[in-house]
CSV table of C-alpha atoms in Angstrom, one decimal:
chain,number,residue,atom,x,y,z
A,53,UNK,CA,-10.5,-0.5,-40.3
A,54,UNK,CA,-6.9,-1.7,-40.9
A,55,UNK,CA,-5.9,-4.5,-38.7
A,56,UNK,CA,-3.5,-4.2,-35.7
A,57,UNK,CA,-3.4,-0.4,-35.6
A,58,UNK,CA,-2.0,0.7,-32.2
A,59,UNK,CA,-1.0,4.2,-31.4
A,60,UNK,CA,1.9,4.7,-29.0
A,61,UNK,CA,2.9,8.1,-27.5
A,62,UNK,CA,5.7,9.2,-25.2
A,63,UNK,CA,5.0,12.3,-23.2
A,64,UNK,CA,6.8,13.3,-20.0
A,65,UNK,CA,4.5,13.0,-16.9
A,66,UNK,CA,5.3,16.5,-15.6
A,67,UNK,CA,7.1,19.6,-16.7
A,68,UNK,CA,7.8,23.1,-15.5
A,69,UNK,CA,5.3,25.8,-16.7
A,70,UNK,CA,6.5,27.1,-20.1
A,71,UNK,CA,9.0,24.3,-20.5
A,72,UNK,CA,9.6,22.8,-24.0
A,73,UNK,CA,9.1,19.1,-24.0
A,74,UNK,CA,9.8,16.5,-26.7
A,75,UNK,CA,7.0,14.2,-27.8
A,76,UNK,CA,7.5,11.0,-29.7
A,77,UNK,CA,4.6,9.3,-31.4
A,78,UNK,CA,4.3,6.1,-33.4
A,79,UNK,CA,1.4,4.2,-34.8
A,80,UNK,CA,1.6,0.7,-36.2
A,81,UNK,CA,0.2,0.8,-39.7
A,82,UNK,CA,1.2,-0.8,-42.9
A,83,UNK,CA,1.1,2.4,-44.9
A,84,UNK,CA,0.4,0.6,-48.2
A,85,UNK,CA,1.7,3.0,-50.8
A,86,UNK,CA,-0.5,2.0,-53.8
A,87,UNK,CA,2.7,1.5,-55.8
A,88,UNK,CA,3.3,-2.2,-55.0
A,89,UNK,CA,2.0,-5.2,-56.8
A,90,UNK,CA,0.9,-8.5,-55.5
A,91,UNK,CA,2.1,-11.9,-56.7
A,92,UNK,CA,-0.4,-11.8,-59.6
A,93,UNK,CA,0.7,-8.4,-60.8
A,94,UNK,CA,-2.3,-6.6,-59.5
A,95,UNK,CA,-1.8,-3.2,-57.9
A,96,UNK,CA,-2.3,-3.3,-54.1
A,97,UNK,CA,-4.6,-0.3,-53.4
A,98,UNK,CA,-3.3,2.6,-51.3
A,99,UNK,CA,-4.1,2.4,-47.7
A,100,UNK,CA,-2.3,4.9,-45.5
A,101,UNK,CA,-2.8,7.3,-42.7
A,102,UNK,CA,-3.2,10.7,-44.4
A,103,UNK,CA,-3.2,13.1,-41.5
A,104,UNK,CA,-1.9,13.4,-38.0
A,105,UNK,CA,-2.6,16.1,-35.5
A,106,UNK,CA,-1.5,16.9,-32.0
A,107,UNK,CA,-3.3,19.4,-29.7
A,108,UNK,CA,-2.8,20.6,-26.2
A,109,UNK,CA,-6.0,21.8,-24.4
A,110,UNK,CA,-7.6,22.4,-27.7
A,111,UNK,CA,-4.6,24.4,-29.1
A,112,UNK,CA,-2.8,23.0,-32.1
A,113,UNK,CA,0.8,21.8,-31.7
A,114,UNK,CA,1.4,20.2,-35.1
A,115,UNK,CA,-0.7,19.1,-38.0
A,116,UNK,CA,0.9,16.8,-40.5
A,117,UNK,CA,-0.3,15.8,-44.0
A,118,UNK,CA,1.1,12.4,-44.8
A,119,UNK,CA,1.8,11.0,-48.3
A,120,UNK,CA,2.6,7.4,-49.3
A,121,UNK,CA,6.3,8.2,-48.9
A,122,UNK,CA,6.0,8.1,-45.2
A,123,UNK,CA,7.4,4.8,-43.8
A,124,UNK,CA,5.5,1.9,-42.4
A,125,UNK,CA,4.6,2.6,-38.7
A,126,UNK,CA,4.6,6.4,-39.1
A,127,UNK,CA,6.8,8.0,-36.4
A,128,UNK,CA,6.9,11.6,-35.4
A,129,UNK,CA,9.0,13.5,-33.0
A,130,UNK,CA,8.4,17.1,-32.2
A,131,UNK,CA,8.6,19.8,-29.5
A,132,UNK,CA,5.8,21.4,-27.6
A,133,UNK,CA,5.6,24.2,-25.0
A,134,UNK,CA,3.6,23.4,-21.9
A,135,UNK,CA,2.0,26.6,-20.5
A,136,UNK,CA,-0.2,24.8,-18.0
A,137,UNK,CA,-1.3,21.4,-16.8
A,138,UNK,CA,-3.5,19.7,-19.3
A,139,UNK,CA,-4.0,17.0,-21.8
A,140,UNK,CA,-2.3,16.3,-25.1
A,141,UNK,CA,-4.6,14.8,-27.7
A,142,UNK,CA,-3.3,12.9,-30.7
A,143,UNK,CA,-5.4,12.0,-33.7
A,144,UNK,CA,-4.6,9.9,-36.8
A,145,UNK,CA,-6.8,9.8,-39.8
A,146,UNK,CA,-6.9,6.7,-42.0
A,147,UNK,CA,-7.7,6.6,-45.7
A,148,UNK,CA,-10.6,4.3,-45.0
A,149,UNK,CA,-12.2,6.8,-42.7
A,150,UNK,CA,-11.2,5.4,-39.4
A,151,UNK,CA,-9.9,7.8,-36.8
A,152,UNK,CA,-7.4,6.7,-34.1
A,153,UNK,CA,-7.1,8.8,-31.0
A,154,UNK,CA,-5.1,8.7,-27.9
A,155,UNK,CA,-4.4,11.3,-25.2
A,156,UNK,CA,-1.9,11.9,-22.4
A,157,UNK,CA,-2.2,14.2,-19.5
A,158,UNK,CA,0.7,16.2,-18.1
A,159,UNK,CA,1.1,18.0,-14.8
A,160,UNK,CA,2.9,21.2,-14.2
A,161,UNK,CA,5.3,21.2,-11.2
B,130,UNK,CA,2.3,-12.8,-49.8
B,131,UNK,CA,4.8,-15.6,-50.4
B,132,UNK,CA,8.3,-14.7,-51.6
B,133,UNK,CA,9.4,-17.6,-53.7
B,134,UNK,CA,12.6,-17.1,-55.6
B,135,UNK,CA,10.8,-16.9,-58.9
B,136,UNK,CA,8.4,-14.2,-57.6
B,137,UNK,CA,11.2,-12.1,-56.3
B,138,UNK,CA,13.1,-12.3,-59.6
B,139,UNK,CA,9.9,-11.4,-61.6
B,140,UNK,CA,9.2,-8.5,-59.3
B,141,UNK,CA,12.7,-7.2,-59.5
B,142,UNK,CA,12.7,-7.2,-63.3
B,143,UNK,CA,9.3,-5.4,-63.4
B,144,UNK,CA,10.5,-2.6,-61.1
B,145,UNK,CA,13.7,-2.1,-63.1
B,146,UNK,CA,11.7,-1.8,-66.3
B,147,UNK,CA,9.2,0.6,-64.8
B,148,UNK,CA,12.0,2.9,-63.6
B,149,UNK,CA,13.8,3.0,-66.9
B,150,UNK,CA,10.6,3.7,-68.8
B,151,UNK,CA,9.5,6.7,-66.8
B,152,UNK,CA,12.9,8.3,-66.5
B,153,UNK,CA,14.4,10.9,-64.2
B,154,UNK,CA,13.7,14.3,-65.9
B,155,UNK,CA,9.9,13.8,-65.7
B,156,UNK,CA,10.2,13.3,-61.9
B,157,UNK,CA,12.3,16.4,-61.4
B,158,UNK,CA,9.9,18.7,-63.3
B,159,UNK,CA,7.0,17.3,-61.3
B,160,UNK,CA,8.8,18.2,-58.1
B,161,UNK,CA,9.5,21.7,-59.4
B,162,UNK,CA,5.9,22.1,-60.4
B,163,UNK,CA,4.8,21.1,-56.9
B,164,UNK,CA,7.2,23.5,-55.3
B,165,UNK,CA,6.0,26.3,-57.5
B,166,UNK,CA,2.4,25.4,-56.5
B,167,UNK,CA,3.3,25.5,-52.8
B,168,UNK,CA,5.2,28.8,-53.1
B,169,UNK,CA,2.8,30.4,-55.6
B,170,UNK,CA,5.9,31.3,-57.7
B,171,UNK,CA,7.5,33.5,-55.1
B,172,UNK,CA,11.2,33.7,-54.7
B,173,UNK,CA,12.7,31.0,-52.5
B,174,UNK,CA,15.6,31.9,-50.2
B,175,UNK,CA,17.7,29.6,-48.0
B,176,UNK,CA,19.4,29.5,-44.7
B,177,UNK,CA,16.7,29.7,-42.1
B,178,UNK,CA,15.5,26.1,-42.8
B,179,UNK,CA,17.6,23.2,-41.9
B,180,UNK,CA,16.9,19.7,-43.2
B,181,UNK,CA,18.8,16.8,-41.7
B,182,UNK,CA,19.0,13.5,-43.6
B,183,UNK,CA,21.7,10.8,-43.7
B,184,UNK,CA,24.3,11.0,-46.5
B,185,UNK,CA,23.9,7.3,-47.1
B,186,UNK,CA,20.7,5.4,-46.3
B,187,UNK,CA,21.2,1.6,-46.2
B,188,UNK,CA,17.4,0.9,-46.3
B,189,UNK,CA,15.3,3.1,-48.5
B,190,UNK,CA,12.2,2.0,-46.6
B,191,UNK,CA,13.0,4.0,-43.5
B,192,UNK,CA,15.1,7.0,-43.9
B,193,UNK,CA,15.1,9.3,-40.8
B,194,UNK,CA,14.8,13.0,-41.6
B,195,UNK,CA,14.6,16.0,-39.4
B,196,UNK,CA,13.4,19.5,-40.2
B,197,UNK,CA,14.0,22.6,-38.2
B,198,UNK,CA,12.7,26.0,-39.3
B,199,UNK,CA,12.4,28.7,-36.6
B,200,UNK,CA,9.7,31.1,-37.7
B,201,UNK,CA,8.0,28.8,-40.2
B,202,UNK,CA,4.3,28.1,-40.3
B,203,UNK,CA,4.4,25.2,-42.7
B,204,UNK,CA,7.1,22.9,-44.1
B,205,UNK,CA,6.6,20.6,-47.1
B,206,UNK,CA,9.0,17.8,-47.9
B,207,UNK,CA,9.6,16.4,-51.4
B,208,UNK,CA,11.7,13.5,-52.7
B,209,UNK,CA,12.4,14.2,-56.4
B,210,UNK,CA,13.1,10.6,-57.3
B,211,UNK,CA,10.1,9.0,-55.9
B,212,UNK,CA,7.1,7.9,-58.1
B,213,UNK,CA,5.1,10.5,-56.0
B,214,UNK,CA,7.4,13.3,-55.0
B,215,UNK,CA,5.3,14.7,-52.1
B,216,UNK,CA,6.4,13.2,-48.8
B,217,UNK,CA,4.6,15.2,-46.0
B,218,UNK,CA,3.5,18.7,-45.0
B,219,UNK,CA,4.0,19.9,-41.5
B,220,UNK,CA,1.8,22.7,-40.2
B,221,UNK,CA,3.1,24.1,-37.0
B,222,UNK,CA,0.7,25.3,-34.3
B,223,UNK,CA,1.4,28.1,-31.8
B,224,UNK,CA,2.6,25.6,-29.2
B,225,UNK,CA,5.4,24.2,-31.3
B,226,UNK,CA,7.9,26.9,-30.4
B,227,UNK,CA,11.0,25.4,-32.0
B,228,UNK,CA,9.2,24.5,-35.3
B,229,UNK,CA,11.0,21.3,-35.6
B,230,UNK,CA,9.9,17.7,-36.2
B,231,UNK,CA,11.4,14.4,-37.4
B,232,UNK,CA,10.0,11.4,-39.1
B,233,UNK,CA,10.9,8.5,-41.3
B,234,UNK,CA,10.4,8.4,-45.0
B,235,UNK,CA,10.6,6.1,-48.0
B,236,UNK,CA,13.1,6.7,-50.8
B,237,UNK,CA,12.8,4.7,-54.0
B,238,UNK,CA,16.5,5.4,-55.0
B,239,UNK,CA,19.3,7.8,-54.5
B,240,UNK,CA,17.9,11.3,-54.9
B,241,UNK,CA,17.5,14.8,-53.4
B,242,UNK,CA,15.3,15.3,-50.4
B,243,UNK,CA,13.9,18.9,-50.6
B,244,UNK,CA,12.2,20.8,-47.9
B,245,UNK,CA,10.3,24.1,-48.5
B,246,UNK,CA,9.2,26.2,-45.6
B,247,UNK,CA,6.6,29.0,-45.6
B,248,UNK,CA,7.7,31.6,-43.0
B,249,UNK,CA,5.5,33.8,-40.8
B,250,UNK,CA,6.3,36.9,-43.0
B,251,UNK,CA,5.1,35.1,-46.1
B,252,UNK,CA,8.5,34.4,-47.6
B,253,UNK,CA,9.8,30.9,-48.5
B,254,UNK,CA,12.9,29.0,-47.6
B,255,UNK,CA,14.3,25.9,-49.2
B,256,UNK,CA,16.8,23.2,-48.3
B,257,UNK,CA,18.1,20.3,-50.4
B,258,UNK,CA,19.9,17.2,-49.1
B,259,UNK,CA,21.2,14.5,-51.4
B,260,UNK,CA,20.7,11.0,-50.0
B,261,UNK,CA,22.4,7.9,-51.4
B,262,UNK,CA,20.1,4.8,-51.0
B,263,UNK,CA,21.8,1.4,-51.0
B,264,UNK,CA,19.0,-1.1,-50.8
B,265,UNK,CA,20.4,-4.6,-50.4
B,266,UNK,CA,23.6,-3.2,-49.0
B,267,UNK,CA,25.7,-3.9,-52.2
B,268,UNK,CA,26.9,-0.3,-52.4
B,269,UNK,CA,25.5,2.5,-54.5
């Protein structure tokens, strides 16, 4: 597992039913592109997060395939409709097989 | 990794040589091939997809981009001057009503950022934005 990987997600605590909210996510990750070389001229192997998904109560919101051209600490901002109270689940898939997960619940007022 | 002055100079020279060897046209055709693969050779329109990127990016390591494509099921982003042109593919689920997203990407040099969207009716949309990258802040 890559070191120091910490997902951070910003979701409003409550929303009106059917309201569109904005979600911001960021995960600290080096996103080593596989293009860089170290001091001895050896290629540094690729190590990135290759997929990110967000689901709400099991229904997909966004599913992103990441390539090495995504910046260090991949950041995503997107909109989601909240039909009912429930839980957002965010998942990041690392090249090395690790899966990072976090979830946020939202209430409907 | 330590950045001594000597190391930095050697690295800089190496990158410049690599760029001049590989050349620009090869990159452009790779991008076109990848777009053709994504669209399956179908006609690509424009208008319904909007791609927002800065005209001038001071730091090519984090260039903010935003895509917005109402009615799209998937959007793929390419950077035609990068060693690997593919940047990201966004697949929108039913709950993402506005079909928009933003992220930050890496750009190796000044180039075009291209977004291709697959719409719900099976047609394709494309948007190109040229971005000037001025790494080091000495002007482009």
